[in-house]
Tab-separated table of N, CA and C in Angstrom:
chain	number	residue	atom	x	y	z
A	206	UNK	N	35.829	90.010	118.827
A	206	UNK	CA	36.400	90.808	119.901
A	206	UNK	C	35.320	91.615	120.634
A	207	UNK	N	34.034	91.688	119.762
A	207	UNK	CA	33.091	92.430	120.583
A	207	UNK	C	32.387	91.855	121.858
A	208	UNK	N	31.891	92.495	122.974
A	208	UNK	CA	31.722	91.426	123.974
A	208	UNK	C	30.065	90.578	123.242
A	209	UNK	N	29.430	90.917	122.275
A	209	UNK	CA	28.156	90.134	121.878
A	209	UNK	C	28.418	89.081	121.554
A	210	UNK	N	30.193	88.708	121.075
A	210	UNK	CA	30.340	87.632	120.445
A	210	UNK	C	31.078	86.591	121.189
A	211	UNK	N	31.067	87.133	122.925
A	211	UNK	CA	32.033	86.707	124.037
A	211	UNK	C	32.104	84.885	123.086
A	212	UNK	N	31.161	84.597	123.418
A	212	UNK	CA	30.700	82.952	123.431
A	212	UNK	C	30.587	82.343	121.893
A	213	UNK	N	30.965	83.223	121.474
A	213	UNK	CA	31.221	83.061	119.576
A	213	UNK	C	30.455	83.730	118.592
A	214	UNK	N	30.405	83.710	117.232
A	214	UNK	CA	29.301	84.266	116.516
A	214	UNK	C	29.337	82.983	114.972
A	215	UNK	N	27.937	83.715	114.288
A	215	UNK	CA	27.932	82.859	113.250
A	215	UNK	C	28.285	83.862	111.848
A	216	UNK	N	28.666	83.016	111.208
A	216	UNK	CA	29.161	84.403	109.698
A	216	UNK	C	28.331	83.132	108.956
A	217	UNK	N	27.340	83.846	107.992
A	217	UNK	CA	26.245	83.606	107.369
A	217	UNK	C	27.035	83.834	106.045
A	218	UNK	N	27.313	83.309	105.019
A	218	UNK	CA	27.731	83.190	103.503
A	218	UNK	C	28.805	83.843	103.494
A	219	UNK	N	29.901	83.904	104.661
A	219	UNK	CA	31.526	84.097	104.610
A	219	UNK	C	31.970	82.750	105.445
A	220	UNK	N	33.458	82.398	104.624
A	220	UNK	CA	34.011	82.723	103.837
A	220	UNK	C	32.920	82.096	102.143
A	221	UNK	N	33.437	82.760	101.737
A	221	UNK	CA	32.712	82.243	99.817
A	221	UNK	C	33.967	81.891	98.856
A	222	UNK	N	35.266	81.576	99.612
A	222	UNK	CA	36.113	81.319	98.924
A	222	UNK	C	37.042	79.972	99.661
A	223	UNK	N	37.494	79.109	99.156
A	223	UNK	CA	39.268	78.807	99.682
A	223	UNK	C	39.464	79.513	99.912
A	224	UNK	N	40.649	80.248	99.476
A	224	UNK	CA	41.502	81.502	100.189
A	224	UNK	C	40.720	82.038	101.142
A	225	UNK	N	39.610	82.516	101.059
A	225	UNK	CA	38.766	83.392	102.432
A	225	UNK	C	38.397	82.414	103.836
A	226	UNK	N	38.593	81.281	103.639
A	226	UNK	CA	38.255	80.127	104.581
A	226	UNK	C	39.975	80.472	105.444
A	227	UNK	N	40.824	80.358	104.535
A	227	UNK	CA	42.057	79.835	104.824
A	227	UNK	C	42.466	80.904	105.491
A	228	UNK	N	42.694	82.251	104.440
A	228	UNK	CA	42.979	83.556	105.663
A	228	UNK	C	41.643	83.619	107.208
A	229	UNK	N	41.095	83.518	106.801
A	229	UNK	CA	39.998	82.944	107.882
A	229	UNK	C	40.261	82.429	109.507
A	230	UNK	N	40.598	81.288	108.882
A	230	UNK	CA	41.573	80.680	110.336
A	230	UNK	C	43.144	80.978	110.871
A	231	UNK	N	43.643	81.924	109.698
A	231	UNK	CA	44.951	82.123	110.073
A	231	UNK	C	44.743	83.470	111.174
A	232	UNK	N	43.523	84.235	110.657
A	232	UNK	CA	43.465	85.739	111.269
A	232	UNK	C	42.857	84.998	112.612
A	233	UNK	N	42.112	83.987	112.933
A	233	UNK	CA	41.310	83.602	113.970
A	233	UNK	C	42.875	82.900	115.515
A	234	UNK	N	43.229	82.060	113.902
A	234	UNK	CA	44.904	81.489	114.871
A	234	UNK	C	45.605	82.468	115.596
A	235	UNK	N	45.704	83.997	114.470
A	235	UNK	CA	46.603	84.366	115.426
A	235	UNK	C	45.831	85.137	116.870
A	236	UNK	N	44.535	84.920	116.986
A	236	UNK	CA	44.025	85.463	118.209
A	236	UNK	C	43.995	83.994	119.224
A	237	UNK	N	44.720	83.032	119.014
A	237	UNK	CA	43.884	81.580	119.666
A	237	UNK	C	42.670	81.718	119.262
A	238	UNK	N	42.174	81.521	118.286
A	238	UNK	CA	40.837	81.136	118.303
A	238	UNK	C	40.539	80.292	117.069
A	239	UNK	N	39.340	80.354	116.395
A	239	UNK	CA	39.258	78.868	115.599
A	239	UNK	C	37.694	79.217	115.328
A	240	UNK	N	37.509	78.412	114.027
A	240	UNK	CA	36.228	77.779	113.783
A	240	UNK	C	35.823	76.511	114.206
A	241	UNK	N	34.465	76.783	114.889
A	241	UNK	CA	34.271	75.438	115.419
A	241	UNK	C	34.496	74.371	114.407
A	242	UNK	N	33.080	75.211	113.309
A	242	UNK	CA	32.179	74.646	112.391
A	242	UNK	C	31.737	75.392	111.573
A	243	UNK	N	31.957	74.550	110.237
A	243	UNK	CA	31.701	75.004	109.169
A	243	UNK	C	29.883	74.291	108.940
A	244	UNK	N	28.696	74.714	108.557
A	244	UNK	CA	27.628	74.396	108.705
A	244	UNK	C	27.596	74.434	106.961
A	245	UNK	N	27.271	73.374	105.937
A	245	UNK	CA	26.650	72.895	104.829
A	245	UNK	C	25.107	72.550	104.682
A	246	UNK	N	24.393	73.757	104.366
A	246	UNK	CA	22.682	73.060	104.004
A	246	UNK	C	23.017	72.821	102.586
A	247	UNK	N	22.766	70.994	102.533
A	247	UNK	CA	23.194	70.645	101.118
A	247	UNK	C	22.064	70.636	100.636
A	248	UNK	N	21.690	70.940	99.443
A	248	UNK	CA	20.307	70.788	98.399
A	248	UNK	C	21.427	70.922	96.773
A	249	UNK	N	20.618	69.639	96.266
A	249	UNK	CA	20.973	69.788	95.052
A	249	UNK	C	21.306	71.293	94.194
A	250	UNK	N	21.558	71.647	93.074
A	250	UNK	CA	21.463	72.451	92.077
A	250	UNK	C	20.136	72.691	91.652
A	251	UNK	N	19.636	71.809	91.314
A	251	UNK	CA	18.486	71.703	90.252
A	251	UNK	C	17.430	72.294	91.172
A	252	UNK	N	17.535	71.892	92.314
A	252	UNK	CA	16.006	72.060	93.206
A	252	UNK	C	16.676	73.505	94.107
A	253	UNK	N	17.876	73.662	94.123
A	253	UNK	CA	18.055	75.414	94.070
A	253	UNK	C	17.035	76.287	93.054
A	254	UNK	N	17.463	75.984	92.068
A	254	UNK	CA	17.207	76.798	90.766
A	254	UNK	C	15.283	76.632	90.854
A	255	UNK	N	15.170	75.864	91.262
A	255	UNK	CA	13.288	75.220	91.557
A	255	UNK	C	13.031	76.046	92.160
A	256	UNK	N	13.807	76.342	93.293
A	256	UNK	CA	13.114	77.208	94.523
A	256	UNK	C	13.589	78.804	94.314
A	257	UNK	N	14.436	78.876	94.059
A	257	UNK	CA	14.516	80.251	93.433
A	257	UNK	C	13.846	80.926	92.195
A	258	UNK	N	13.346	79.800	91.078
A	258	UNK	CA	12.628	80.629	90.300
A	258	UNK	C	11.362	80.721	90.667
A	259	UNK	N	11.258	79.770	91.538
A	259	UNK	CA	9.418	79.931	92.107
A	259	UNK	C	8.686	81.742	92.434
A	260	UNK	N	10.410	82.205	92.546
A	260	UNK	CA	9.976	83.903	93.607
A	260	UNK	C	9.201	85.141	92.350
A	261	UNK	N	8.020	85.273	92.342
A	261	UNK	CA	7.423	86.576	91.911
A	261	UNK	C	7.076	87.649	92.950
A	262	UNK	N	6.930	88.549	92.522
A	262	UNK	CA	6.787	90.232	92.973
A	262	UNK	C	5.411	91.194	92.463
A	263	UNK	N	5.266	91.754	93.739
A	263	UNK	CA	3.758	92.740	93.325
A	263	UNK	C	4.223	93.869	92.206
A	264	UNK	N	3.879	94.111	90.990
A	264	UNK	CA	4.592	94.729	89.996
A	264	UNK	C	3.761	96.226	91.306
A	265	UNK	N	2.757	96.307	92.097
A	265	UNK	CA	2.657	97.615	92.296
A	265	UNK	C	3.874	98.169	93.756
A	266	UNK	N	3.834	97.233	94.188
A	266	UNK	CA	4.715	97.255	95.845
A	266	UNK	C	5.633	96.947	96.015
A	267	UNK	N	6.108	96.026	95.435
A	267	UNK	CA	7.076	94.707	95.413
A	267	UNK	C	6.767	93.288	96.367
A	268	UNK	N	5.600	93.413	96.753
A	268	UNK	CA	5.236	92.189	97.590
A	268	UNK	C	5.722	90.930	96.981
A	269	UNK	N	6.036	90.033	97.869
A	269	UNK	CA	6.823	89.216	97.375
A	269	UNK	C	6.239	87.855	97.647
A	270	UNK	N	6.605	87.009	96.618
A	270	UNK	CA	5.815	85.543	96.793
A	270	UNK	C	6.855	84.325	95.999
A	271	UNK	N	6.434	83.349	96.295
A	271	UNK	CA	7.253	81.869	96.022
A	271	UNK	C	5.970	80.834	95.625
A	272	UNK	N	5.956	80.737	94.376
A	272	UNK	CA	4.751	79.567	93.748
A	272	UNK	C	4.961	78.442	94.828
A	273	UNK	N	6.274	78.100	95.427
A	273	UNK	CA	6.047	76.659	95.916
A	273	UNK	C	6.225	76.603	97.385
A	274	UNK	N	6.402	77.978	98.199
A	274	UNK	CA	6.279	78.465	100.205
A	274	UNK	C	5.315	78.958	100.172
A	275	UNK	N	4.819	79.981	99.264
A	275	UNK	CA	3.938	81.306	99.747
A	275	UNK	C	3.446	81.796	97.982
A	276	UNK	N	2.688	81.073	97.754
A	276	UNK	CA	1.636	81.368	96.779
A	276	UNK	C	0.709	82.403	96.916
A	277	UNK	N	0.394	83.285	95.442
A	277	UNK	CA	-0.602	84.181	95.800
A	277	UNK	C	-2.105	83.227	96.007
A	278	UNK	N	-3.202	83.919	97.214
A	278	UNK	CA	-4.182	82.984	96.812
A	278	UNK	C	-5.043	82.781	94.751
A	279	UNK	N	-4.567	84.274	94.350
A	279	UNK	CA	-5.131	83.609	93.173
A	279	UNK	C	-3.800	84.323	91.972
A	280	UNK	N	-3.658	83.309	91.269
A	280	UNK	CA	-2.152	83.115	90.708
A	280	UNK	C	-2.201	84.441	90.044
A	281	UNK	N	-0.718	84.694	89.705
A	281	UNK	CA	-0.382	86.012	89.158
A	281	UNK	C	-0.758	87.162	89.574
A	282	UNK	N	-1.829	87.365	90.966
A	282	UNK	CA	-2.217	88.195	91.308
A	282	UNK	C	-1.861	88.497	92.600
A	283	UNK	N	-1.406	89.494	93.078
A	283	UNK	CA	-0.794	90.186	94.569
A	283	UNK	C	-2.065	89.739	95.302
A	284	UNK	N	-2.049	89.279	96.861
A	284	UNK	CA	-3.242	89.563	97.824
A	284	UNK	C	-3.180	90.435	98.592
A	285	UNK	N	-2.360	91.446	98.459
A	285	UNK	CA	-2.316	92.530	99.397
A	285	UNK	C	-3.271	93.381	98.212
A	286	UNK	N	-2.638	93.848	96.911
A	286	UNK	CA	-3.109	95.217	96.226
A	286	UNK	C	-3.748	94.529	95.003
A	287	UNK	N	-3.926	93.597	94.693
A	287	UNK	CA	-4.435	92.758	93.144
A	287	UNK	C	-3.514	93.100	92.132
A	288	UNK	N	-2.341	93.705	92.729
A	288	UNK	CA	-1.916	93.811	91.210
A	288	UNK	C	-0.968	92.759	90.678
A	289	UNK	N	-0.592	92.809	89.454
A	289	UNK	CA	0.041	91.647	88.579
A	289	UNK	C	0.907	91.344	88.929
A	290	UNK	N	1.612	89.966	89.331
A	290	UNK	CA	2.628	89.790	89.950
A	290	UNK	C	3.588	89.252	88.604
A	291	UNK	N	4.994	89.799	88.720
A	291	UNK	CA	5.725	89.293	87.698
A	291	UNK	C	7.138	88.814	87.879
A	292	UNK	N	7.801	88.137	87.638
A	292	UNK	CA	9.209	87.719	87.883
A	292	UNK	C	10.289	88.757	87.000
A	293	UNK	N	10.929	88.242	88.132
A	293	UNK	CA	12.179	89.431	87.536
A	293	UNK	C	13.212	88.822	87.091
A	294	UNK	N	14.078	89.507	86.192
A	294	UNK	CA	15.291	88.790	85.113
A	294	UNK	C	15.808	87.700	86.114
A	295	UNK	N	16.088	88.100	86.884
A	295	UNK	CA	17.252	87.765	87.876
A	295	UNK	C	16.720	86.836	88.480
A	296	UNK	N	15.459	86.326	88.848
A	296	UNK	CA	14.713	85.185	89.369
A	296	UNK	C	14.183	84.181	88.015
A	297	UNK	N	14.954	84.442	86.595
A	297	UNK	CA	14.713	83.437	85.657
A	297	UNK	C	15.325	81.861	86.083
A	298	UNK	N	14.828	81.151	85.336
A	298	UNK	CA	15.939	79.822	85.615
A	298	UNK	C	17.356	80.255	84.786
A	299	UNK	N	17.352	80.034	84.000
A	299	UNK	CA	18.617	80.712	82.876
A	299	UNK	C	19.679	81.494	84.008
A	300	UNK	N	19.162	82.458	84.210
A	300	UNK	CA	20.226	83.444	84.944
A	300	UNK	C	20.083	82.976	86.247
A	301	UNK	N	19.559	82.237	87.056
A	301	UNK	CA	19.978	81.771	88.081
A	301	UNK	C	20.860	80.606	88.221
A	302	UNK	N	20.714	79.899	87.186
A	302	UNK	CA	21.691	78.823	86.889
A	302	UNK	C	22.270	79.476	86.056
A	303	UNK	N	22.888	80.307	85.906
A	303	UNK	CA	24.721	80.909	85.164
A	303	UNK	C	24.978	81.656	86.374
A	304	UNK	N	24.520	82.306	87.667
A	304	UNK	CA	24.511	82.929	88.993
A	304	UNK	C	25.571	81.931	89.537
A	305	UNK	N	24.282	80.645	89.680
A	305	UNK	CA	25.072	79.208	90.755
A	305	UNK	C	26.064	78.517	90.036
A	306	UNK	N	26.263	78.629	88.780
A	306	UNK	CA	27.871	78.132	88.289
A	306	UNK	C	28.901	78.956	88.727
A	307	UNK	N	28.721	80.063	88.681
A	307	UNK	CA	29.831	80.938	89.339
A	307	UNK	C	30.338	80.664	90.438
A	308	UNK	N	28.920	81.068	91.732
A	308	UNK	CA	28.972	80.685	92.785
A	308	UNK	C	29.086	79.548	93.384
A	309	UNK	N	28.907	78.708	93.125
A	309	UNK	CA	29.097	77.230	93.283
A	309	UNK	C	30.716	76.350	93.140
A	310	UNK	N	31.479	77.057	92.297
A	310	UNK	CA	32.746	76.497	92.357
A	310	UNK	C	33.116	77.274	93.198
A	311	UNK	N	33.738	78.329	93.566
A	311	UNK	CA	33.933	78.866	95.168
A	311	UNK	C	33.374	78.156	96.383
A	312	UNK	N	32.017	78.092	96.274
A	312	UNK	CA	31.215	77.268	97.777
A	312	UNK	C	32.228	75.821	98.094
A	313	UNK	N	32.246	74.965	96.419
A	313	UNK	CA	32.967	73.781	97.138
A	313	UNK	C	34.327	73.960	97.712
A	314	UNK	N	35.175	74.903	97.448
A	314	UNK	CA	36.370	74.761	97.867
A	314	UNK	C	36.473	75.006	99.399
A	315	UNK	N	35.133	75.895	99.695
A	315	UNK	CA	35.420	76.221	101.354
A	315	UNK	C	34.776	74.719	101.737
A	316	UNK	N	33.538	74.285	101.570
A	316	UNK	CA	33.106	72.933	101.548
A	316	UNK	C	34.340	72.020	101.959
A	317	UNK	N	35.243	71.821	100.703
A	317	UNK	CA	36.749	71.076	100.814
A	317	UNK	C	37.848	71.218	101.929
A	318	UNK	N	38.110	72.769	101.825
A	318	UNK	CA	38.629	73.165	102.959
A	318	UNK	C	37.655	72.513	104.715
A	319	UNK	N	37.081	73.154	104.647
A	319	UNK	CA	36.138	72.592	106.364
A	319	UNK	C	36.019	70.905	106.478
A	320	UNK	N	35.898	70.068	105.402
A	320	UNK	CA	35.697	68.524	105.037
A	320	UNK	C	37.578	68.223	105.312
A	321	UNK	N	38.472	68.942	104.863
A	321	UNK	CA	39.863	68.213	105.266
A	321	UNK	C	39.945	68.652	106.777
A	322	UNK	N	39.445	69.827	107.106
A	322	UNK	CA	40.026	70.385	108.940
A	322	UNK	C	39.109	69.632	109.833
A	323	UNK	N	37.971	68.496	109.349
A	323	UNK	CA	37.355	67.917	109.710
A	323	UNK	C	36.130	68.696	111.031
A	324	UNK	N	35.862	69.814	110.386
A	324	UNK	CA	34.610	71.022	110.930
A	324	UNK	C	33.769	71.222	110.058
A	325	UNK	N	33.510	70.301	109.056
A	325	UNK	CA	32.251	70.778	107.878
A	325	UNK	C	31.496	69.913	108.900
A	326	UNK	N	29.957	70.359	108.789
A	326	UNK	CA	28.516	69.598	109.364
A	326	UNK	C	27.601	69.846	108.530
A	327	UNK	N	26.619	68.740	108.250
A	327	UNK	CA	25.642	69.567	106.941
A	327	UNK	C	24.435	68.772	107.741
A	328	UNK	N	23.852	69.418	106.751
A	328	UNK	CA	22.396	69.236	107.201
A	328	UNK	C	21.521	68.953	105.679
A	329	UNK	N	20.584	68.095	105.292
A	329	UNK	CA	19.656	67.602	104.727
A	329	UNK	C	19.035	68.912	104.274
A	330	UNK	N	18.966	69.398	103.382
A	330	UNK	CA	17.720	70.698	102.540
A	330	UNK	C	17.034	70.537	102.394
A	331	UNK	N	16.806	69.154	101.728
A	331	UNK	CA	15.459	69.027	101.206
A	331	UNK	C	14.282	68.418	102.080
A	332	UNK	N	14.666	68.884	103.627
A	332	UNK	CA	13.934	68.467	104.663
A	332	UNK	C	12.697	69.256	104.191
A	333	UNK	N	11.534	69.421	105.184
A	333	UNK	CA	10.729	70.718	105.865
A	333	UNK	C	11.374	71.848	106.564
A	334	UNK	N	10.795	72.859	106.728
A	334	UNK	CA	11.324	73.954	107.115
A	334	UNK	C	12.077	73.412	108.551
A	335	UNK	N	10.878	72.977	109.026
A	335	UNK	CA	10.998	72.836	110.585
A	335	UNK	C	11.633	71.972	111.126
A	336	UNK	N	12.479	70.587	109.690
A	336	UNK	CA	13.063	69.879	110.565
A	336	UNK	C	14.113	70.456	110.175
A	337	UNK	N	14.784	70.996	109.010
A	337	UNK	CA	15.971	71.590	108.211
A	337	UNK	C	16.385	72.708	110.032
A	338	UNK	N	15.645	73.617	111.005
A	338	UNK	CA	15.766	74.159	111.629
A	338	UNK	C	16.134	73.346	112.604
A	339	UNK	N	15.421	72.860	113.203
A	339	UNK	CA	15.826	71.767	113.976
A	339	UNK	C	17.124	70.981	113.778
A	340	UNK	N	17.500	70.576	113.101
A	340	UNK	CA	18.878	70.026	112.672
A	340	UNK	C	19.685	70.979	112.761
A	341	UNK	N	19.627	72.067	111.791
A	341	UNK	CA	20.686	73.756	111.967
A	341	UNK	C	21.021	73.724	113.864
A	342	UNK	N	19.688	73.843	114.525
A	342	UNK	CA	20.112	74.061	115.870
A	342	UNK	C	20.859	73.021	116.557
A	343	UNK	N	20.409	71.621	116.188
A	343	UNK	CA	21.121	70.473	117.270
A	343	UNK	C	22.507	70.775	116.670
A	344	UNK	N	23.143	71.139	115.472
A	344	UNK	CA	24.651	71.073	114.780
A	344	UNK	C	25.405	72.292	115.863
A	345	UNK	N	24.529	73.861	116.127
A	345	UNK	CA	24.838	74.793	116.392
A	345	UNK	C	25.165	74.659	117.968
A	346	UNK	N	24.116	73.576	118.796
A	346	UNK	CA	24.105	73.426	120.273
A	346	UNK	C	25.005	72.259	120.699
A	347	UNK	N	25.500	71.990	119.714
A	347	UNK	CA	25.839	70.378	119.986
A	347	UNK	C	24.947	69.219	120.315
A	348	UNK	N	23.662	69.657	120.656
A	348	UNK	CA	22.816	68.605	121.418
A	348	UNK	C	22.827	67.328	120.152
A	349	UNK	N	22.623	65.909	119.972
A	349	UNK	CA	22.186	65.064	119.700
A	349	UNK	C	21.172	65.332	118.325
A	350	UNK	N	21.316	65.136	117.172
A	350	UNK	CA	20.005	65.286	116.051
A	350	UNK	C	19.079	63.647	116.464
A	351	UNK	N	18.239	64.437	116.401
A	351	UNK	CA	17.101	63.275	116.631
A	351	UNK	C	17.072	62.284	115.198
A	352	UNK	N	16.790	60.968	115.289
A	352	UNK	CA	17.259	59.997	114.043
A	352	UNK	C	15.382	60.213	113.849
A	353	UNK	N	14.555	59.540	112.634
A	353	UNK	CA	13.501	59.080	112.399
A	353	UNK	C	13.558	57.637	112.841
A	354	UNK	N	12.677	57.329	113.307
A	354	UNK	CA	12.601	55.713	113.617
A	354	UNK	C	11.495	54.927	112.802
């Protein structure tokens, strides 16, 4: 209803449920309005849990790093302050995979939901950054995704 969103907006990790998908379009129905599109960046489980435990932290700052985007230049060590970089509980594999079991049976049902109203669109994860973006935008503009030849 705000005028920023005259031409629509995007909701970034809502709905996280069925039910929140479903009241979703009923609150949207009763304005005439609608989801275009539901947007899916599919990536396995396993290579979730890969890329999320990759993330360590400057134990002095919290500077932040990913062994497999953004490596320190010399391991375990911050390049901003030298100090020891260490992972946190919550970036273990263990607890990130008991995180994404939780979360993950919720994701498919909105998944399910948008796949029957025939508005789910996904996109490839395990692209590069830059084509994974590229794809996000042609889904978002409508324009054409470019094929590889």
């Amino acid at each position: 209803a705000k005028p920023d969103a005259v031409d629509g907006a995007i909701l970034d990790g809502f709905p996280r449920t069925g039910a929140q998908a479903a009241a979703l379009d009923d609150a949207l129905g009763q304005r005439n309005d609608r989801v275009d599109q539901a947007i899916h960046i599919e990536v396995p489980t396993d290579e979730l849990i890969r890329r999320m435990s990759g993330r360590w932290v400057c134990q002095a700052a919290g500077h932040v790093y990913n062994e497999w985007t953004n490596p320190p230049l010399e391991p375990g060590r911050c390049d901003i302050d030298g100090s020891p970089l260490i992972q946190r509980e919550d970036d273990k594999p263990d607890t990130i995979k008991a995180r994404l079991d939780l979360q993950l049976a919720s994701l498919r049902e909105v998944i399910d939901h948008y796949a029957r109203t025939g508005k789910l669109r996904s996109v490839d994860g395990l692209q590069s950054i830059d084509d994974v973006a590229r794809d996000l935008h042609a889904v978002v503009t409508g324009e054409p995704q470019p094929t590889d030849a």
